[in-house]
CSV table of N, CA, C and O in Angstrom, one decimal:
chain,number,residue,atom,x,y,z
A,750,PRO,N,41.3,283.6,78.7
A,750,PRO,CA,42.9,284.0,79.4
A,750,PRO,C,43.1,283.1,78.6
A,750,PRO,O,42.6,281.7,78.0
A,751,THR,N,44.7,283.5,78.0
A,751,THR,CA,45.3,282.7,77.4
A,751,THR,C,46.4,281.2,78.4
A,751,THR,O,46.4,282.2,79.1
A,752,ALA,N,46.3,279.6,77.6
A,752,ALA,CA,47.2,279.2,79.0
A,752,ALA,C,48.3,279.6,78.2
A,752,ALA,O,49.2,279.5,77.0
A,753,VAL,N,49.4,278.9,78.7
A,753,VAL,CA,50.9,279.7,78.6
A,753,VAL,C,51.9,278.1,79.2
A,753,VAL,O,51.5,277.5,80.8
A,754,PRO,N,52.6,278.0,78.0
A,754,PRO,CA,52.6,276.3,78.5
A,754,PRO,C,54.4,276.3,79.7
A,754,PRO,O,54.9,277.3,79.6
A,755,ALA,N,53.5,275.6,80.5
A,755,ALA,CA,54.6,275.3,81.2
A,755,ALA,C,56.2,274.1,81.3
A,755,ALA,O,56.3,273.8,80.8
A,756,LEU,N,57.2,274.8,82.0
A,756,LEU,CA,58.0,273.1,81.4
A,756,LEU,C,58.4,272.9,82.7
A,756,LEU,O,59.2,274.5,83.5
A,757,ALA,N,58.7,272.0,82.8
A,757,ALA,CA,59.4,271.0,83.5
A,757,ALA,C,60.8,270.7,83.6
A,757,ALA,O,60.5,270.2,82.4
A,758,PHE,N,62.2,270.7,83.9
A,758,PHE,CA,63.0,270.1,83.9
A,758,PHE,C,63.5,269.2,85.0
A,758,PHE,O,63.3,270.4,85.9
A,759,SER,N,64.2,268.3,84.7
A,759,SER,CA,64.3,267.6,86.1
A,759,SER,C,65.8,266.8,85.8
A,759,SER,O,65.8,266.0,84.4
A,760,PRO,N,66.5,267.6,86.5
A,760,PRO,CA,68.1,266.8,86.1
A,760,PRO,C,67.8,265.6,86.8
A,760,PRO,O,67.3,264.5,87.1
A,761,THR,N,68.6,264.9,85.3
A,761,THR,CA,68.5,262.8,85.3
A,761,THR,C,70.0,263.1,86.0
A,761,THR,O,71.0,263.2,85.8
A,762,ARG,N,70.0,261.8,86.5
A,762,ARG,CA,71.0,260.9,87.7
A,762,ARG,C,71.9,260.7,86.3
A,762,ARG,O,71.8,260.2,85.0
A,763,PRO,N,73.7,260.8,86.8
A,763,PRO,CA,74.7,259.9,85.8
A,763,PRO,C,74.0,258.7,85.9
A,763,PRO,O,74.1,257.9,86.4
A,764,PRO,N,74.7,258.3,84.7
A,764,PRO,CA,74.8,257.0,83.3
A,764,PRO,C,75.1,256.5,84.3
A,764,PRO,O,76.6,256.2,84.9
A,765,VAL,N,75.4,254.9,85.1
A,765,VAL,CA,75.8,253.6,85.6
A,765,VAL,C,75.9,252.5,84.8
A,765,VAL,O,74.4,251.9,84.5
A,766,PRO,N,76.7,251.4,85.5
A,766,PRO,CA,76.3,249.8,84.6
A,766,PRO,C,75.5,249.4,85.9
A,766,PRO,O,75.1,249.9,86.8
A,767,GLY,N,74.9,248.7,85.1
A,767,GLY,CA,73.8,248.4,86.1
A,767,GLY,C,75.1,247.3,87.7
A,767,GLY,O,74.1,247.2,88.0
A,768,GLU,N,75.3,246.7,87.2
A,768,GLU,CA,76.7,246.1,88.0
A,768,GLU,C,78.2,246.8,87.3
A,768,GLU,O,78.4,246.6,86.2
A,769,LEU,N,79.1,246.5,88.8
A,769,LEU,CA,79.9,247.4,87.8
A,769,LEU,C,80.9,246.0,87.7
A,769,LEU,O,80.8,244.9,87.9
A,770,ASN,N,82.3,246.4,86.3
A,770,ASN,CA,82.6,245.3,86.0
A,770,ASN,C,84.3,245.3,86.4
A,770,ASN,O,85.4,246.6,86.7
A,771,VAL,N,84.2,244.4,87.4
A,771,VAL,CA,84.8,244.2,88.5
A,771,VAL,C,86.4,242.7,88.1
A,771,VAL,O,85.8,241.6,88.3
A,772,THR,N,87.8,243.3,88.0
A,772,THR,CA,88.4,242.1,87.6
A,772,THR,C,89.5,241.9,89.0
A,772,THR,O,89.9,243.0,89.2
A,773,VAL,N,89.0,240.6,89.2
A,773,VAL,CA,89.8,240.4,90.0
A,773,VAL,C,91.2,240.0,90.0
A,773,VAL,O,91.2,238.6,89.1
A,774,GLU,N,92.3,240.6,90.4
A,774,GLU,CA,94.0,239.1,89.8
A,774,GLU,C,94.8,239.5,91.6
A,774,GLU,O,95.5,240.2,91.8
A,775,GLY,N,94.7,238.1,92.2
A,775,GLY,CA,95.3,238.3,93.5
A,775,GLY,C,94.6,239.1,95.2
A,775,GLY,O,92.9,238.9,95.2
A,776,LEU,N,95.3,240.2,94.7
A,776,LEU,CA,95.2,241.1,96.8
A,776,LEU,C,94.6,242.6,95.2
A,776,LEU,O,93.6,243.2,95.9
A,777,SER,N,94.4,241.8,93.3
A,777,SER,CA,94.5,243.3,93.2
A,777,SER,C,92.9,243.1,92.8
A,777,SER,O,92.3,242.3,91.7
A,778,VAL,N,92.3,244.2,92.2
A,778,VAL,CA,91.0,245.0,91.5
A,778,VAL,C,91.7,245.7,90.0
A,778,VAL,O,92.1,246.5,91.1
A,779,GLN,N,90.6,245.5,89.4
A,779,GLN,CA,90.5,246.4,88.6
A,779,GLN,C,88.7,247.1,88.1
A,779,GLN,O,88.6,246.0,87.9
A,780,VAL,N,88.4,248.1,88.6
A,780,VAL,CA,87.6,248.3,88.6
A,780,VAL,C,86.7,249.2,87.0
A,780,VAL,O,88.1,250.2,87.1
A,781,ASP,N,85.8,249.2,86.7
A,781,ASP,CA,85.6,249.7,85.2
A,781,ASP,C,83.6,250.2,85.9
A,781,ASP,O,82.8,249.4,85.5
A,782,ALA,N,83.5,251.5,86.4
A,782,ALA,CA,82.0,251.9,86.1
A,782,ALA,C,81.7,252.9,85.1
A,782,ALA,O,80.7,253.6,85.4
A,783,ARG,N,81.9,252.5,84.1
A,783,ARG,CA,81.7,252.6,82.5
A,783,ARG,C,80.5,252.3,82.1
A,783,ARG,O,80.3,251.1,82.4
A,784,ARG,N,78.9,252.6,81.6
A,784,ARG,CA,78.1,251.8,81.1
A,784,ARG,C,78.2,252.4,79.6
A,784,ARG,O,78.4,253.4,79.3
A,785,THR,N,77.7,250.9,79.5
A,785,THR,CA,78.3,251.0,77.5
A,785,THR,C,76.6,251.2,77.6
A,785,THR,O,75.6,252.0,78.1
A,786,GLY,N,76.8,251.8,76.0
A,786,GLY,CA,75.4,252.4,75.4
A,786,GLY,C,75.5,254.1,75.7
A,786,GLY,O,76.3,254.6,75.5
A,787,ARG,N,74.6,254.4,76.3
A,787,ARG,CA,74.3,255.7,76.9
A,787,ARG,C,75.3,256.3,77.8
A,787,ARG,O,75.2,256.1,78.5
A,788,GLN,N,76.2,257.6,77.4
A,788,GLN,CA,77.3,258.0,78.4
A,788,GLN,C,76.6,259.8,78.1
A,788,GLN,O,76.0,260.2,77.6
A,789,SER,N,77.6,259.7,79.2
A,789,SER,CA,77.1,261.2,79.6
A,789,SER,C,78.1,262.1,78.5
A,789,SER,O,79.3,262.0,78.3
A,790,PRO,N,77.4,263.4,77.9
A,790,PRO,CA,78.3,263.9,77.2
A,790,PRO,C,79.1,265.0,78.1
A,790,PRO,O,79.9,266.0,77.5
A,791,ARG,N,78.8,264.5,79.0
A,791,ARG,CA,79.7,266.4,80.4
A,791,ARG,C,80.3,265.4,81.6
A,791,ARG,O,80.8,263.7,81.2
A,792,GLU,N,81.9,265.9,81.5
A,792,GLU,CA,82.9,264.8,82.3
A,792,GLU,C,81.9,264.7,83.5
A,792,GLU,O,81.4,265.0,84.3
A,793,LEU,N,82.2,262.8,84.0
A,793,LEU,CA,81.3,263.0,85.6
A,793,LEU,C,82.6,263.1,86.1
A,793,LEU,O,83.9,262.6,86.1
A,794,GLU,N,82.1,262.8,88.1
A,794,GLU,CA,83.2,262.5,88.7
A,794,GLU,C,83.0,261.1,89.2
A,794,GLU,O,81.8,260.8,89.4
A,795,TYR,N,84.4,260.4,89.4
A,795,TYR,CA,83.7,259.1,90.9
A,795,TYR,C,84.6,259.6,91.4
A,795,TYR,O,85.9,259.7,91.8
A,796,THR,N,83.8,258.8,93.1
A,796,THR,CA,84.6,258.2,94.1
A,796,THR,C,84.8,256.8,94.4
A,796,THR,O,83.3,256.3,94.3
A,797,TYR,N,86.0,256.3,94.5
A,797,TYR,CA,85.8,254.9,95.0
A,797,TYR,C,86.0,254.6,97.0
A,797,TYR,O,86.6,255.0,96.8
A,798,ASP,N,84.7,253.3,97.1
A,798,ASP,CA,84.7,253.5,97.9
A,798,ASP,C,85.7,252.0,98.2
A,798,ASP,O,85.1,251.1,97.8
A,799,PHE,N,86.8,251.2,98.8
A,799,PHE,CA,87.0,250.3,98.6
A,799,PHE,C,87.1,249.3,99.9
A,799,PHE,O,87.4,248.2,100.2
A,800,ASP,N,86.0,249.9,100.6
A,800,ASP,CA,85.5,248.7,101.8
A,800,ASP,C,86.8,248.4,102.6
A,800,ASP,O,87.0,247.8,103.4
A,801,ASP,N,88.4,249.4,102.8
A,801,ASP,CA,88.9,248.9,103.0
A,801,ASP,C,90.0,249.8,104.2
A,801,ASP,O,90.8,250.2,104.1
A,802,GLY,N,89.0,251.8,104.1
A,802,GLY,CA,89.4,252.2,104.2
A,802,GLY,C,90.0,253.9,103.3
A,802,GLY,O,90.7,254.9,103.9
A,803,ARG,N,89.9,253.1,102.6
A,803,ARG,CA,90.7,254.3,100.4
A,803,ARG,C,89.7,254.4,100.6
A,803,ARG,O,88.9,253.2,100.0
A,804,GLU,N,89.9,255.8,100.1
A,804,GLU,CA,88.3,255.8,99.5
A,804,GLU,C,89.4,256.9,98.1
A,804,GLU,O,90.5,257.4,98.3
A,805,GLU,N,89.1,256.8,96.5
A,805,GLU,CA,89.6,257.9,95.5
A,805,GLU,C,88.7,258.9,94.8
A,805,GLU,O,87.8,258.3,94.7
A,806,ASN,N,89.3,259.8,94.5
A,806,ASN,CA,88.5,260.5,93.8
A,806,ASN,C,88.7,260.8,92.4
A,806,ASN,O,90.2,261.4,93.0
A,807,GLN,N,88.2,261.0,91.7
A,807,GLN,CA,88.9,260.8,90.0
A,807,GLN,C,87.9,261.1,88.6
A,807,GLN,O,86.1,261.1,88.8
A,808,THR,N,88.1,262.2,88.0
A,808,THR,CA,87.4,261.4,87.2
A,808,THR,C,87.5,260.6,85.7
A,808,THR,O,86.4,260.6,84.6
A,809,ALA,N,87.8,259.4,86.2
A,809,ALA,CA,88.0,258.3,85.4
A,809,ALA,C,87.2,257.5,85.9
A,809,ALA,O,87.3,257.7,87.0
A,810,PRO,N,86.3,256.3,85.3
A,810,PRO,CA,86.3,255.5,85.6
A,810,PRO,C,86.0,254.5,85.5
A,810,PRO,O,85.9,253.6,85.5
A,811,GLU,N,87.6,254.1,85.3
A,811,GLU,CA,88.8,252.8,85.8
A,811,GLU,C,90.0,253.4,86.9
A,811,GLU,O,89.9,254.3,86.2
A,812,ILE,N,89.5,252.1,87.3
A,812,ILE,CA,91.2,252.2,88.6
A,812,ILE,C,90.9,251.5,88.9
A,812,ILE,O,90.4,250.2,88.9
A,813,ARG,N,92.2,251.0,89.0
A,813,ARG,CA,92.8,249.7,89.8
A,813,ARG,C,93.5,249.9,91.2
A,813,ARG,O,93.7,251.3,91.5
A,814,HIS,N,93.2,248.7,92.2
A,814,HIS,CA,93.2,249.0,93.5
A,814,HIS,C,94.5,248.3,94.1
A,814,HIS,O,93.2,246.9,93.9
A,815,ALA,N,94.7,247.8,95.2
A,815,ALA,CA,95.3,246.8,95.8
A,815,ALA,C,94.9,246.6,97.1
A,815,ALA,O,95.4,247.2,97.7
A,816,TYR,N,94.6,245.6,97.7
A,816,TYR,CA,94.6,245.5,99.4
A,816,TYR,C,95.7,244.8,99.6
A,816,TYR,O,96.5,244.3,99.4
A,817,ARG,N,95.6,245.6,101.3
A,817,ARG,CA,97.2,244.9,101.8
A,817,ARG,C,96.9,243.4,102.3
A,817,ARG,O,97.5,242.5,103.1
A,818,GLN,N,95.2,242.9,102.9
A,818,GLN,CA,94.8,241.5,102.9
A,818,GLN,C,93.9,240.8,102.3
A,818,GLN,O,93.0,241.4,102.1
A,819,PRO,N,94.1,239.3,102.0
A,819,PRO,CA,92.7,238.8,101.6
A,819,PRO,C,91.4,238.8,102.2
A,819,PRO,O,91.7,239.3,103.5
A,820,GLY,N,90.3,239.1,101.4
A,820,GLY,CA,89.1,239.0,102.4
A,820,GLY,C,88.0,239.2,101.5
A,820,GLY,O,88.1,239.1,100.6
A,821,LYS,N,86.7,239.6,101.9
A,821,LYS,CA,85.7,240.1,101.2
A,821,LYS,C,85.5,241.6,101.4
A,821,LYS,O,85.1,241.8,102.2
A,822,TYR,N,85.4,242.2,100.4
A,822,TYR,CA,84.6,243.5,100.6
A,822,TYR,C,83.7,244.6,99.4
A,822,TYR,O,83.6,243.8,98.2
A,823,THR,N,82.7,244.6,100.3
A,823,THR,CA,82.1,246.0,98.9
A,823,THR,C,83.0,246.8,98.7
A,823,THR,O,83.2,247.5,99.2
A,824,ILE,N,82.5,247.2,97.1
A,824,ILE,CA,82.9,248.3,96.6
A,824,ILE,C,82.4,249.1,96.2
A,824,ILE,O,80.9,248.7,95.2
A,825,ARG,N,81.8,250.0,96.3
A,825,ARG,CA,80.6,251.3,96.3
A,825,ARG,C,81.6,252.2,95.8
A,825,ARG,O,82.4,252.8,95.8
A,826,VAL,N,80.9,253.1,94.3
A,826,VAL,CA,81.1,254.1,93.0
A,826,VAL,C,80.0,254.2,93.2
A,826,VAL,O,79.2,254.2,92.9
A,827,THR,N,81.2,256.1,93.6
A,827,THR,CA,79.7,257.2,93.6
A,827,THR,C,80.1,258.1,93.1
A,827,THR,O,80.7,258.0,92.4
A,828,VAL,N,79.0,258.0,91.3
A,828,VAL,CA,79.4,258.8,90.0
A,828,VAL,C,78.2,260.0,90.0
A,828,VAL,O,77.3,260.0,90.5
A,829,THR,N,79.0,261.1,89.9
A,829,THR,CA,78.6,262.6,90.4
A,829,THR,C,78.3,263.7,89.0
A,829,THR,O,79.5,263.4,88.8
A,830,ASP,N,77.5,264.4,88.9
A,830,ASP,CA,77.4,264.7,87.5
A,830,ASP,C,77.8,266.4,88.1
A,830,ASP,O,76.8,266.8,88.9
A,831,PRO,N,78.6,266.4,88.0
A,831,PRO,CA,78.8,268.4,88.8
A,831,PRO,C,78.3,269.2,88.6
A,831,PRO,O,77.8,270.7,89.0
A,832,LYS,N,77.3,269.2,87.7
A,832,LYS,CA,76.5,270.1,86.5
A,832,LYS,C,75.3,270.1,87.5
A,832,LYS,O,75.0,271.5,88.0
A,833,TRP,N,74.5,269.2,87.7
A,833,TRP,CA,73.4,269.0,87.7
A,833,TRP,C,72.8,268.3,89.8
A,833,TRP,O,72.6,268.7,90.8
A,834,GLY,N,74.7,268.4,90.2
A,834,GLY,CA,74.6,267.8,91.8
A,834,GLY,C,73.9,266.7,92.1
A,834,GLY,O,73.8,266.2,93.0
A,835,THR,N,74.2,265.7,90.7
A,835,THR,CA,72.8,264.3,91.1
A,835,THR,C,74.2,263.3,90.9
A,835,THR,O,74.9,263.4,90.8
A,836,SER,N,73.6,262.5,91.6
A,836,SER,CA,74.4,260.9,91.9
A,836,SER,C,74.4,259.8,92.1
A,836,SER,O,72.9,259.8,92.0
A,837,THR,N,74.9,258.7,91.5
A,837,THR,CA,74.0,257.6,91.6
A,837,THR,C,75.1,256.5,92.7
A,837,THR,O,76.2,256.5,91.9
A,838,VAL,N,75.0,255.3,93.1
A,838,VAL,CA,75.5,255.3,93.4
A,838,VAL,C,75.8,253.5,93.2
A,838,VAL,O,74.6,252.6,93.2
A,839,VAL,N,76.2,252.7,92.6
A,839,VAL,CA,76.8,251.2,92.3
A,839,VAL,C,77.9,250.6,92.7
A,839,VAL,O,78.4,250.9,92.9
A,840,LYS,N,77.4,249.2,93.8
A,840,LYS,CA,78.2,248.3,94.2
A,840,LYS,C,79.0,247.0,93.4
A,840,LYS,O,77.6,246.4,93.6
A,841,ARG,N,79.7,246.7,94.0
A,841,ARG,CA,79.5,245.2,94.1
A,841,ARG,C,80.4,243.9,95.1
A,841,ARG,O,81.9,245.1,95.3
A,842,ARG,N,80.6,242.9,95.1
A,842,ARG,CA,81.0,242.5,96.3
A,842,ARG,C,82.2,241.7,95.8
A,842,ARG,O,81.5,241.0,94.8
A,843,VAL,N,83.3,241.6,96.4
A,843,VAL,CA,84.1,240.7,95.7
A,843,VAL,C,85.2,240.2,96.7
A,843,VAL,O,85.4,240.3,97.9
A,844,GLU,N,86.1,238.9,96.2
A,844,GLU,CA,86.8,238.2,97.4
A,844,GLU,C,87.9,238.8,96.3
A,844,GLU,O,87.9,238.0,95.7
A,845,VAL,N,88.9,239.0,97.2
A,845,VAL,CA,90.4,238.5,96.8
A,845,VAL,C,91.7,237.7,97.7
A,845,VAL,O,91.4,237.7,99.2
A,846,GLN,N,92.7,237.3,97.2
A,846,GLN,CA,93.1,236.1,98.1
A,846,GLN,C,95.2,236.5,97.6
A,846,GLN,O,94.9,236.6,96.8
């Protein structure tokens, strides 16, 4: 019998930074979910959850958000590769004043 090579392909998760890059200015935050180094050749989708009841969906890895009141919040970004249906979540705790 002849051996037939098997090809196994597993879609990879989209690249995300080890930690979100967040700049806090008063009640506003600037969030950068880009990973340095290896970037995805495809357009990714980003869902930003600001832990204040508001979410934003977009294809840009950067976003600005203003909180209505001071406090401690956990920002969660879900990065999705729509071609493969895979996603990765990265989060960071911030305090705005």
